[in-house]
Amino acid sequence: MAALCRLRQCHSSAGAISNLHTSSRASAAQHYKMLVLGGGSGGIAMSARMKRLMGAGNVAVVEPSEMHYYQPIWTLVGAGAKTVASSGRPTASVMPSGVKWVKSRVQELDPDRNTVRTEDGTEISYEYLIVALGLQLHYEKIKGLPEGFEHPKIGSNYSVQTVEKTWRALRNFKEGNAVFTFPNTPVKCAGAPQKIMYLSDSFLRKTGKRAKANIIYNTALPVLFGVKKYADSLWDIVKGRDLQVNLSQNLIEVRADKQEAVFENLDKPGETKVVEYEMLHVTPPMGPSLAIKGSPLADEAGWLDVDKDNLQHKKYPNVFGIGDCTNLPTSKTAAAVAAQTAILNRTISRVLKNKKPDKKYDGYTSCPLVTSYNTVILAEFDYNGQPLETFPINQAKEMRLMYHMKADLMPHLYWHGLLRGLWGGPGPYRKLFHLGMK
């Protein structure tokens, strides 16, 4: 119960965005040459790079959380292959030494006066700003949630409070419908909602329960996956394993006491369908950080409005963005963040010298599509949805090697490479492969 209360607080605490302050810049209690908003993947990686570029004393990070999580591994946590404890480390242990850690939440952004106000009332001024605030999970936009998580048989791999409930529901599955959802919004790691479906199928086969299970993937999207090369392979898997995929189906309500999920048909407005479940995995609707959405830095949809080539803000040249909070037209993944770090570092280096950015981000992102407990399809592609593959093989095929890279190698590179600003750049897997070939 306590965990669910924290879940509610986590996704409602940013809701009260007050009007921008009118105090002068001289009243700012703190000032930094580079202020980084957010202590997630992009924020920590860029603060490490900015420390080397500007000196630790000139850099500060605003981040309220005491724990930092490697969220890509939660897919495997929800399937019982990894522990939730292995996904997290204290924020203090990943914060670059000497960099100021402001333990608070961003409340207001005023780029016209180069100031930020935190929820505890602290005002911070800056010369340059990196916004890495991620996105917001909105379980509350589904009727019956998040309170529905108090019931068994329902989980979500997108929150540390609910990921273990996914594994509990899978482990305790007896017979009936196992339902997996994808919402009608942008999401981070767009492959994750179906990864847990494939893993659940594998688990139920391994435990002899598959014959009694009807596995259903209801996605609000009109396609299974956005890049045709990988989508074709995934459809082959779906057909071969007798998985039921329903397109344009959006979860709008969970009746957890009755074990019922209600979906709207996006192709036929007003038409709904009630599906009973023995297990339900919910991917919540997601949206931009409310601090960004209520500021001049946002585009019309509320995302950070940056140049897709160099990650510099379109209106404020001393403001930059990285990761899930931006309106970059590519999938929101940790691999995308890794690719963006070197581009953004180069952009800032050039701006500091009053030079124009000269490196372009091609939209590289990657989605290791886990299809079983020992296979992965490694999808890599650019802004145009064209494959940008690292290895001299067909990555649309399921491979055991890619699973071990996902499960074992990538977490190590994340903690000891990306977060220290030592690994990343355009096509980070490609860079890793080339280093291994030398």
Tab-separated table of C-alpha atoms in Angstrom:
chain	number	residue	atom	x	y	z
A	1	MET	CA	0.000	0.000	0.000
A	2	ALA	CA	2.815	2.399	0.888
A	3	ALA	CA	4.450	1.771	-2.471
A	4	LEU	CA	1.220	2.639	-4.274
A	5	CYS	CA	0.953	5.869	-2.301
A	6	ARG	CA	4.457	6.734	-3.488
A	7	LEU	CA	3.359	5.880	-7.027
A	8	ARG	CA	0.521	8.392	-6.774
A	9	GLN	CA	2.848	11.042	-5.341
A	10	CYS	CA	5.456	10.396	-8.016
A	11	HIS	CA	3.066	11.189	-10.825
A	12	SER	CA	1.156	14.028	-9.180
A	13	SER	CA	3.823	16.061	-7.383
A	14	ALA	CA	4.760	17.993	-10.515
A	15	GLY	CA	1.167	18.942	-11.135
A	16	ALA	CA	1.173	22.314	-9.402
A	17	ILE	CA	3.127	24.666	-11.632
A	18	SER	CA	2.890	28.213	-10.340
A	19	ASN	CA	3.301	31.383	-12.355
A	20	LEU	CA	6.819	32.420	-13.293
A	21	HIS	CA	8.479	34.518	-10.624
A	22	THR	CA	9.191	38.202	-11.111
A	23	SER	CA	12.243	38.633	-8.895
A	24	SER	CA	15.434	39.934	-10.459
A	25	ARG	CA	18.328	37.700	-11.445
A	26	ALA	CA	20.414	39.355	-8.725
A	27	SER	CA	18.203	37.675	-6.109
A	28	ALA	CA	19.193	34.178	-7.237
A	29	ALA	CA	20.662	32.289	-4.302
A	30	GLN	CA	22.872	30.113	-6.506
A	31	HIS	CA	24.557	30.586	-9.859
A	32	TYR	CA	26.315	28.081	-12.135
A	33	LYS	CA	27.904	28.256	-15.520
A	34	MET	CA	26.129	25.009	-16.472
A	35	LEU	CA	22.930	23.890	-14.796
A	36	VAL	CA	21.639	20.396	-15.600
A	37	LEU	CA	17.995	19.610	-14.880
A	38	GLY	CA	17.431	15.921	-14.184
A	39	GLY	CA	19.633	13.176	-12.803
A	40	GLY	CA	18.562	10.384	-15.126
A	41	SER	CA	20.629	8.869	-17.922
A	42	GLY	CA	21.032	12.040	-19.978
A	43	GLY	CA	21.500	14.360	-17.020
A	44	ILE	CA	24.220	12.342	-15.298
A	45	ALA	CA	26.046	11.544	-18.549
A	46	MET	CA	26.092	15.207	-19.584
A	47	SER	CA	27.075	16.469	-16.138
A	48	ALA	CA	30.110	14.165	-16.293
A	49	ARG	CA	31.030	15.580	-19.689
A	50	MET	CA	30.406	19.174	-18.546
A	51	LYS	CA	32.631	18.606	-15.526
A	52	ARG	CA	35.508	17.804	-17.862
A	53	LEU	CA	34.647	20.727	-20.120
A	54	MET	CA	34.061	23.424	-17.490
A	55	GLY	CA	35.308	22.156	-14.143
A	56	ALA	CA	33.225	20.529	-11.393
A	57	GLY	CA	32.622	23.752	-9.478
A	58	ASN	CA	30.847	25.290	-12.454
A	59	VAL	CA	28.282	22.496	-12.846
A	60	ALA	CA	25.156	21.644	-10.835
A	61	VAL	CA	22.472	18.977	-11.228
A	62	VAL	CA	18.898	19.366	-9.979
A	63	GLU	CA	17.484	15.940	-9.088
A	64	PRO	CA	15.150	14.985	-6.193
A	65	SER	CA	15.560	11.184	-6.231
A	66	GLU	CA	17.905	9.427	-3.820
A	67	MET	CA	18.031	6.385	-6.124
A	68	HIS	CA	19.068	6.144	-9.768
A	69	TYR	CA	17.646	3.237	-11.802
A	70	TYR	CA	18.793	1.535	-14.976
A	71	GLN	CA	15.263	1.207	-16.282
A	72	PRO	CA	15.917	-0.881	-19.442
A	73	ILE	CA	16.532	-3.903	-17.213
A	74	TRP	CA	13.002	-3.713	-15.763
A	75	THR	CA	11.768	-5.761	-18.725
A	76	LEU	CA	13.788	-8.667	-17.327
A	77	VAL	CA	12.812	-7.866	-13.720
A	78	GLY	CA	9.146	-8.187	-14.679
A	79	ALA	CA	9.899	-11.620	-16.149
A	80	GLY	CA	11.865	-12.835	-13.132
A	81	ALA	CA	15.238	-12.886	-14.931
A	82	LYS	CA	16.734	-9.999	-12.919
A	83	THR	CA	16.072	-8.477	-9.500
A	84	VAL	CA	14.811	-4.956	-8.982
A	85	ALA	CA	17.679	-4.394	-6.545
A	86	SER	CA	20.165	-4.938	-9.362
A	87	SER	CA	18.617	-2.063	-11.322
A	88	GLY	CA	19.261	0.687	-8.799
A	89	ARG	CA	22.116	2.515	-7.139
A	90	PRO	CA	22.183	5.553	-4.850
A	91	THR	CA	22.166	8.788	-6.831
A	92	ALA	CA	25.148	9.922	-4.785
A	93	SER	CA	27.184	7.067	-6.254
A	94	VAL	CA	26.576	8.134	-9.875
A	95	MET	CA	26.760	11.899	-9.404
A	96	PRO	CA	30.143	13.129	-10.734
A	97	SER	CA	32.426	14.057	-7.835
A	98	GLY	CA	32.629	17.774	-7.158
A	99	VAL	CA	29.478	18.576	-9.127
A	100	LYS	CA	26.823	20.280	-6.992
A	101	TRP	CA	23.753	18.115	-6.393
A	102	VAL	CA	20.613	20.160	-5.739
A	103	LYS	CA	18.227	17.675	-4.123
A	104	SER	CA	14.930	19.157	-5.201
A	105	ARG	CA	12.374	19.035	-7.985
A	106	VAL	CA	12.210	21.621	-10.761
A	107	GLN	CA	9.163	23.827	-10.319
A	108	GLU	CA	9.575	26.753	-12.726
A	109	LEU	CA	11.690	27.550	-15.757
A	110	ASP	CA	12.303	31.159	-16.800
A	111	PRO	CA	14.682	31.111	-19.775
A	112	ASP	CA	14.132	34.817	-20.424
A	113	ARG	CA	16.007	35.571	-17.194
A	114	ASN	CA	18.153	32.422	-17.139
A	115	THR	CA	16.671	31.178	-13.863
A	116	VAL	CA	15.133	28.037	-12.458
A	117	ARG	CA	13.097	27.730	-9.274
A	118	THR	CA	12.869	24.453	-7.363
A	119	GLU	CA	9.885	23.290	-5.363
A	120	ASP	CA	11.584	24.200	-2.081
A	121	GLY	CA	11.754	27.823	-3.256
A	122	THR	CA	15.429	27.919	-4.216
A	123	GLU	CA	16.205	30.100	-7.211
A	124	ILE	CA	19.170	29.163	-9.377
A	125	SER	CA	20.604	31.216	-12.210
A	126	TYR	CA	22.737	29.875	-15.035
A	127	GLU	CA	24.738	30.809	-18.076
A	128	TYR	CA	23.893	27.580	-19.879
A	129	LEU	CA	21.156	25.051	-19.256
A	130	ILE	CA	20.794	21.363	-20.159
A	131	VAL	CA	17.255	20.038	-19.758
A	132	ALA	CA	17.115	16.283	-19.155
A	133	LEU	CA	13.858	15.947	-17.232
A	134	GLY	CA	12.599	12.781	-18.877
A	135	LEU	CA	8.860	12.285	-19.182
A	136	GLN	CA	5.873	11.760	-16.903
A	137	LEU	CA	3.965	8.510	-16.382
A	138	HIS	CA	0.215	9.032	-16.204
A	139	TYR	CA	-1.379	5.909	-14.741
A	140	GLU	CA	-4.161	8.150	-13.432
A	141	LYS	CA	-5.376	8.756	-16.993
A	142	ILE	CA	-6.623	5.163	-17.025
A	143	LYS	CA	-9.794	4.885	-14.971
A	144	GLY	CA	-9.216	2.580	-11.995
A	145	LEU	CA	-5.483	3.255	-11.744
A	146	PRO	CA	-3.170	3.515	-9.926
A	147	GLU	CA	-5.374	2.131	-7.134
A	148	GLY	CA	-5.940	-0.992	-9.214
A	149	PHE	CA	-2.369	-2.077	-8.489
A	150	GLU	CA	-3.496	-2.899	-4.955
A	151	HIS	CA	-5.115	-5.981	-6.462
A	152	PRO	CA	-3.168	-9.037	-7.620
A	153	LYS	CA	-2.759	-10.155	-11.250
A	154	ILE	CA	-1.817	-6.684	-12.505
A	155	GLY	CA	1.603	-5.080	-12.918
A	156	SER	CA	3.634	-2.618	-14.941
A	157	ASN	CA	7.319	-2.721	-15.880
A	158	TYR	CA	7.420	1.072	-16.141
A	159	SER	CA	7.561	1.838	-12.417
A	160	VAL	CA	9.833	0.578	-9.660
A	161	GLN	CA	6.745	0.284	-7.440
A	162	THR	CA	4.915	-2.054	-9.830
A	163	VAL	CA	7.531	-3.991	-11.808
A	164	GLU	CA	7.732	-6.815	-9.261
A	165	LYS	CA	3.936	-7.119	-9.396
A	166	THR	CA	4.330	-8.091	-13.065
A	167	TRP	CA	6.542	-11.024	-12.077
A	168	ARG	CA	4.144	-12.007	-9.290
A	169	ALA	CA	1.206	-12.025	-11.701
A	170	LEU	CA	3.151	-14.087	-14.233
A	171	ARG	CA	4.438	-16.527	-11.636
A	172	ASN	CA	0.957	-17.074	-10.221
A	173	PHE	CA	-0.775	-17.375	-13.595
A	174	LYS	CA	-3.123	-20.365	-13.818
A	175	GLU	CA	-5.301	-20.109	-16.907
A	176	GLY	CA	-7.128	-17.501	-18.969
A	177	ASN	CA	-6.150	-14.292	-20.716
A	178	ALA	CA	-2.736	-12.689	-20.307
A	179	VAL	CA	-3.207	-9.143	-21.624
A	180	PHE	CA	-0.490	-6.636	-22.541
A	181	THR	CA	-1.162	-3.006	-23.503
A	182	PHE	CA	0.374	-0.087	-25.389
A	183	PRO	CA	-1.136	3.420	-24.874
A	184	ASN	CA	-2.202	6.135	-27.288
A	185	THR	CA	0.730	8.433	-26.420
A	186	PRO	CA	4.476	8.616	-27.037
A	187	VAL	CA	6.284	6.231	-24.660
A	188	LYS	CA	9.826	5.511	-23.605
A	189	CYS	CA	11.248	2.246	-24.895
A	190	ALA	CA	8.397	1.551	-27.293
A	191	GLY	CA	9.409	-2.095	-27.627
A	192	ALA	CA	9.072	-2.860	-23.910
A	193	PRO	CA	5.283	-3.424	-23.896
A	194	GLN	CA	5.673	-6.385	-26.266
A	195	LYS	CA	8.959	-7.651	-24.813
A	196	ILE	CA	7.158	-8.717	-21.642
A	197	MET	CA	4.564	-10.492	-23.806
A	198	TYR	CA	7.251	-12.621	-25.483
A	199	LEU	CA	8.911	-13.351	-22.142
A	200	SER	CA	5.585	-14.305	-20.585
A	201	ASP	CA	4.914	-16.667	-23.473
A	202	SER	CA	8.321	-18.278	-22.891
A	203	PHE	CA	7.722	-18.595	-19.158
A	204	LEU	CA	4.308	-20.172	-19.597
A	205	ARG	CA	5.719	-22.671	-22.087
A	206	LYS	CA	8.550	-23.514	-19.703
A	207	THR	CA	6.131	-24.090	-16.819
A	208	GLY	CA	3.613	-26.094	-18.845
A	209	LYS	CA	0.825	-23.491	-18.633
A	210	ARG	CA	0.880	-22.169	-22.183
A	211	ALA	CA	-1.924	-24.433	-23.407
A	212	LYS	CA	-4.241	-22.821	-20.852
A	213	ALA	CA	-3.209	-19.272	-21.732
A	214	ASN	CA	-4.584	-16.887	-24.327
A	215	ILE	CA	-1.922	-14.204	-24.839
A	216	ILE	CA	-3.282	-10.881	-26.091
A	217	TYR	CA	-1.373	-7.753	-27.122
A	218	ASN	CA	-3.703	-4.765	-27.442
A	219	THR	CA	-1.827	-1.795	-28.871
A	220	ALA	CA	-3.137	1.672	-29.663
A	221	LEU	CA	-0.715	1.801	-32.583
A	222	PRO	CA	-1.770	0.880	-36.138
A	223	VAL	CA	1.415	-1.231	-36.490
A	224	LEU	CA	3.251	-3.822	-34.410
A	225	PHE	CA	6.567	-1.968	-34.709
A	226	GLY	CA	7.500	1.230	-36.517
A	227	VAL	CA	10.354	-0.123	-38.657
A	228	LYS	CA	9.147	-2.600	-41.281
A	229	LYS	CA	12.256	-4.803	-41.326
A	230	TYR	CA	11.875	-5.637	-37.636
A	231	ALA	CA	8.076	-5.595	-37.706
A	232	ASP	CA	8.089	-8.356	-40.321
A	233	SER	CA	10.208	-10.557	-38.070
A	234	LEU	CA	8.019	-9.813	-35.066
A	235	TRP	CA	4.869	-10.745	-36.999
A	236	ASP	CA	6.502	-14.098	-37.819
A	237	ILE	CA	7.116	-14.642	-34.097
A	238	VAL	CA	3.554	-13.619	-33.238
A	239	LYS	CA	2.100	-16.099	-35.734
A	240	GLY	CA	4.508	-18.881	-34.829
A	241	ARG	CA	3.745	-18.641	-31.110
A	242	ASP	CA	-0.012	-18.149	-31.493
A	243	LEU	CA	-0.066	-14.671	-29.947
A	244	GLN	CA	-3.124	-12.494	-30.530
A	245	VAL	CA	-2.295	-8.940	-31.624
A	246	ASN	CA	-5.074	-6.347	-31.852
A	247	LEU	CA	-4.163	-2.982	-33.383
A	248	SER	CA	-5.731	0.415	-32.574
A	249	GLN	CA	-6.955	-0.780	-29.149
A	250	ASN	CA	-6.424	1.717	-26.312
A	251	LEU	CA	-6.799	0.818	-22.613
A	252	ILE	CA	-9.156	3.300	-20.938
A	253	GLU	CA	-10.245	1.520	-17.746
A	254	VAL	CA	-9.146	-1.237	-15.380
A	255	ARG	CA	-11.721	-2.903	-13.124
A	256	ALA	CA	-9.195	-4.684	-10.984
A	257	ASP	CA	-11.764	-6.098	-8.547
A	258	LYS	CA	-13.453	-7.897	-11.454
A	259	GLN	CA	-10.244	-8.568	-13.408
A	260	GLU	CA	-11.582	-6.673	-16.412
A	261	ALA	CA	-9.841	-4.279	-18.801
A	262	VAL	CA	-11.796	-1.910	-21.028
A	263	PHE	CA	-10.427	-0.895	-24.424
A	264	GLU	CA	-11.595	1.716	-26.923
A	265	ASN	CA	-11.367	1.008	-30.639
A	266	LEU	CA	-9.463	3.963	-32.107
A	267	ASP	CA	-10.689	3.062	-35.597
A	268	LYS	CA	-14.312	3.235	-34.447
A	269	PRO	CA	-14.770	6.112	-31.947
A	270	GLY	CA	-17.131	5.260	-29.130
A	271	GLU	CA	-16.785	1.488	-29.547
A	272	THR	CA	-15.416	-0.275	-26.469
A	273	LYS	CA	-14.667	-3.851	-25.506
A	274	VAL	CA	-14.328	-5.477	-22.079
A	275	VAL	CA	-11.628	-8.128	-21.775
A	276	GLU	CA	-11.328	-10.418	-18.757
A	277	TYR	CA	-7.798	-11.165	-17.615
A	278	GLU	CA	-5.855	-13.575	-15.437
A	279	MET	CA	-2.792	-11.351	-15.883
A	280	LEU	CA	-2.608	-7.731	-17.039
A	281	HIS	CA	0.508	-5.730	-17.888
A	282	VAL	CA	-0.201	-2.005	-18.207
A	283	THR	CA	1.932	0.448	-20.153
A	284	PRO	CA	0.732	3.839	-18.900
A	285	PRO	CA	0.027	6.908	-20.997
A	286	MET	CA	3.035	9.237	-20.909
A	287	GLY	CA	3.595	12.924	-21.483
A	288	PRO	CA	6.085	15.762	-21.130
A	289	SER	CA	7.449	17.029	-17.838
A	290	LEU	CA	4.936	19.481	-16.415
A	291	ALA	CA	7.738	21.915	-15.582
A	292	ILE	CA	8.649	22.071	-19.281
A	293	LYS	CA	5.045	22.044	-20.454
A	294	GLY	CA	4.287	25.172	-18.441
A	295	SER	CA	7.317	27.095	-19.704
A	296	PRO	CA	8.426	29.048	-22.803
A	297	LEU	CA	10.787	26.152	-23.624
A	298	ALA	CA	7.947	23.870	-24.739
A	299	ASP	CA	6.565	23.205	-28.191
A	300	GLU	CA	2.803	23.070	-28.765
A	301	ALA	CA	2.614	19.544	-27.358
A	302	GLY	CA	4.638	20.382	-24.252
A	303	TRP	CA	7.950	18.754	-25.197
A	304	LEU	CA	11.286	20.603	-25.086
A	305	ASP	CA	11.617	22.325	-28.458
A	306	VAL	CA	15.124	21.569	-29.738
A	307	ASP	CA	16.856	21.465	-33.095
A	308	LYS	CA	16.828	17.829	-34.195
A	309	ASP	CA	20.352	18.087	-35.634
A	310	ASN	CA	22.312	19.646	-32.756
A	311	LEU	CA	19.968	19.471	-29.689
A	312	GLN	CA	20.128	23.243	-29.120
A	313	HIS	CA	16.880	24.965	-28.201
A	314	LYS	CA	15.220	26.617	-31.174
A	315	LYS	CA	14.565	29.924	-29.379
A	316	TYR	CA	17.069	30.091	-26.502
A	317	PRO	CA	20.630	29.425	-27.750
A	318	ASN	CA	22.034	28.868	-24.236
A	319	VAL	CA	19.524	26.061	-23.583
A	320	PHE	CA	20.011	22.452	-24.705
A	321	GLY	CA	18.079	19.229	-24.328
A	322	ILE	CA	18.664	15.500	-24.267
A	323	GLY	CA	16.620	12.345	-23.950
A	324	ASP	CA	12.944	11.649	-23.348
A	325	CYS	CA	11.928	15.245	-22.551
A	326	THR	CA	12.718	16.501	-26.051
A	327	ASN	CA	10.620	16.628	-29.211
A	328	LEU	CA	13.292	14.828	-31.239
A	329	PRO	CA	11.386	12.670	-33.767
A	330	THR	CA	12.975	9.381	-32.727
A	331	SER	CA	12.217	6.639	-30.206
A	332	LYS	CA	12.883	7.494	-26.577
A	333	THR	CA	15.503	4.960	-25.440
A	334	ALA	CA	18.696	4.806	-23.384
A	335	ALA	CA	20.587	4.010	-26.589
A	336	ALA	CA	19.276	7.245	-28.099
A	337	VAL	CA	20.574	9.122	-25.057
A	338	ALA	CA	23.966	7.467	-25.485
A	339	ALA	CA	24.070	8.578	-29.109
A	340	GLN	CA	22.972	12.103	-28.223
A	341	THR	CA	25.621	12.712	-25.546
A	342	ALA	CA	28.576	13.111	-27.911
A	343	ILE	CA	26.570	15.292	-30.309
A	344	LEU	CA	25.402	17.549	-27.489
A	345	ASN	CA	28.874	17.721	-25.974
A	346	ARG	CA	30.233	18.832	-29.346
A	347	THR	CA	27.432	21.377	-29.786
A	348	ILE	CA	28.079	22.951	-26.392
A	349	SER	CA	31.842	22.988	-26.959
A	350	ARG	CA	31.296	24.930	-30.181
A	351	VAL	CA	28.803	27.339	-28.620
A	352	LEU	CA	31.246	28.123	-25.796
A	353	LYS	CA	33.721	29.215	-28.489
A	354	ASN	CA	31.076	31.300	-30.279
A	355	LYS	CA	31.119	28.843	-33.169
A	356	LYS	CA	28.221	27.159	-34.927
A	357	PRO	CA	27.495	23.484	-34.151
A	358	ASP	CA	29.066	21.277	-36.795
A	359	LYS	CA	27.927	17.757	-35.877
A	360	LYS	CA	24.485	16.398	-36.706
A	361	TYR	CA	22.461	13.803	-34.845
A	362	ASP	CA	20.881	11.385	-37.329
A	363	GLY	CA	18.199	10.207	-34.913
A	364	TYR	CA	20.024	6.979	-34.052
A	365	THR	CA	18.153	4.903	-31.528
A	366	SER	CA	18.088	1.249	-30.613
A	367	CYS	CA	15.590	-1.182	-29.188
A	368	PRO	CA	16.862	-4.624	-28.133
A	369	LEU	CA	13.622	-6.561	-28.636
A	370	VAL	CA	13.743	-9.393	-26.112
A	371	THR	CA	11.832	-12.292	-27.647
A	372	SER	CA	12.625	-15.010	-25.078
A	373	TYR	CA	14.881	-15.681	-22.080
A	374	ASN	CA	17.848	-16.132	-24.408
A	375	THR	CA	17.104	-14.290	-27.669
A	376	VAL	CA	16.941	-10.685	-28.848
A	377	ILE	CA	16.261	-8.896	-32.120
A	378	LEU	CA	18.513	-5.831	-32.048
A	379	ALA	CA	16.641	-3.032	-33.805
A	380	GLU	CA	18.733	0.024	-34.682
A	381	PHE	CA	17.425	2.833	-36.871
A	382	ASP	CA	17.472	6.573	-37.633
A	383	TYR	CA	15.014	9.467	-37.874
A	384	ASN	CA	13.610	8.059	-41.099
A	385	GLY	CA	13.039	4.580	-39.702
A	386	GLN	CA	15.895	3.216	-41.770
A	387	PRO	CA	18.011	0.475	-40.143
A	388	LEU	CA	21.430	1.613	-38.855
A	389	GLU	CA	22.795	-1.770	-37.863
A	390	THR	CA	26.060	-2.304	-36.042
A	391	PHE	CA	26.898	-5.903	-36.837
A	392	PRO	CA	27.629	-7.512	-40.252
A	393	ILE	CA	24.649	-9.835	-39.870
A	394	ASN	CA	20.881	-9.591	-40.225
A	395	GLN	CA	19.833	-8.106	-36.889
A	396	ALA	CA	16.165	-8.777	-37.610
A	397	LYS	CA	16.833	-12.398	-36.636
A	398	GLU	CA	16.593	-13.632	-33.065
A	399	MET	CA	20.077	-14.114	-31.588
A	400	ARG	CA	21.400	-15.468	-28.311
A	401	LEU	CA	24.462	-13.205	-28.420
A	402	MET	CA	22.269	-10.106	-28.475
A	403	TYR	CA	20.421	-11.316	-25.389
A	404	HIS	CA	23.638	-11.523	-23.404
A	405	MET	CA	24.595	-8.075	-24.641
A	406	LYS	CA	21.235	-6.735	-23.446
A	407	ALA	CA	21.166	-8.580	-20.123
A	408	ASP	CA	24.814	-8.569	-19.074
A	409	LEU	CA	27.022	-6.224	-21.106
A	410	MET	CA	24.829	-3.162	-21.476
A	411	PRO	CA	24.186	-2.648	-17.735
A	412	HIS	CA	27.947	-2.681	-17.150
A	413	LEU	CA	28.525	-0.134	-19.930
A	414	TYR	CA	25.711	1.982	-18.542
A	415	TRP	CA	27.044	2.235	-14.991
A	416	HIS	CA	30.722	2.427	-15.845
A	417	GLY	CA	30.659	4.063	-19.280
A	418	LEU	CA	27.625	6.174	-20.167
A	419	LEU	CA	27.063	7.727	-16.740
A	420	ARG	CA	30.720	8.681	-16.533
A	421	GLY	CA	30.620	10.300	-19.936
A	422	LEU	CA	33.048	7.724	-21.282
A	423	TRP	CA	30.801	5.826	-23.709
A	424	GLY	CA	28.275	6.905	-26.274
A	425	GLY	CA	28.178	8.847	-29.472
A	426	PRO	CA	26.487	8.240	-32.821
A	427	GLY	CA	25.713	4.539	-32.950
A	428	PRO	CA	27.091	3.584	-29.505
A	429	TYR	CA	26.812	-0.147	-30.244
A	430	ARG	CA	28.732	0.419	-33.449
A	431	LYS	CA	31.468	2.169	-31.499
A	432	LEU	CA	31.602	-0.742	-29.064
A	433	PHE	CA	31.823	-3.256	-31.920
A	434	HIS	CA	34.637	-1.388	-33.623
A	435	LEU	CA	36.580	-1.167	-30.373
A	436	GLY	CA	36.179	-4.918	-29.964
A	437	MET	CA	37.520	-5.516	-33.465
A	438	LYS	CA	40.729	-3.571	-32.855
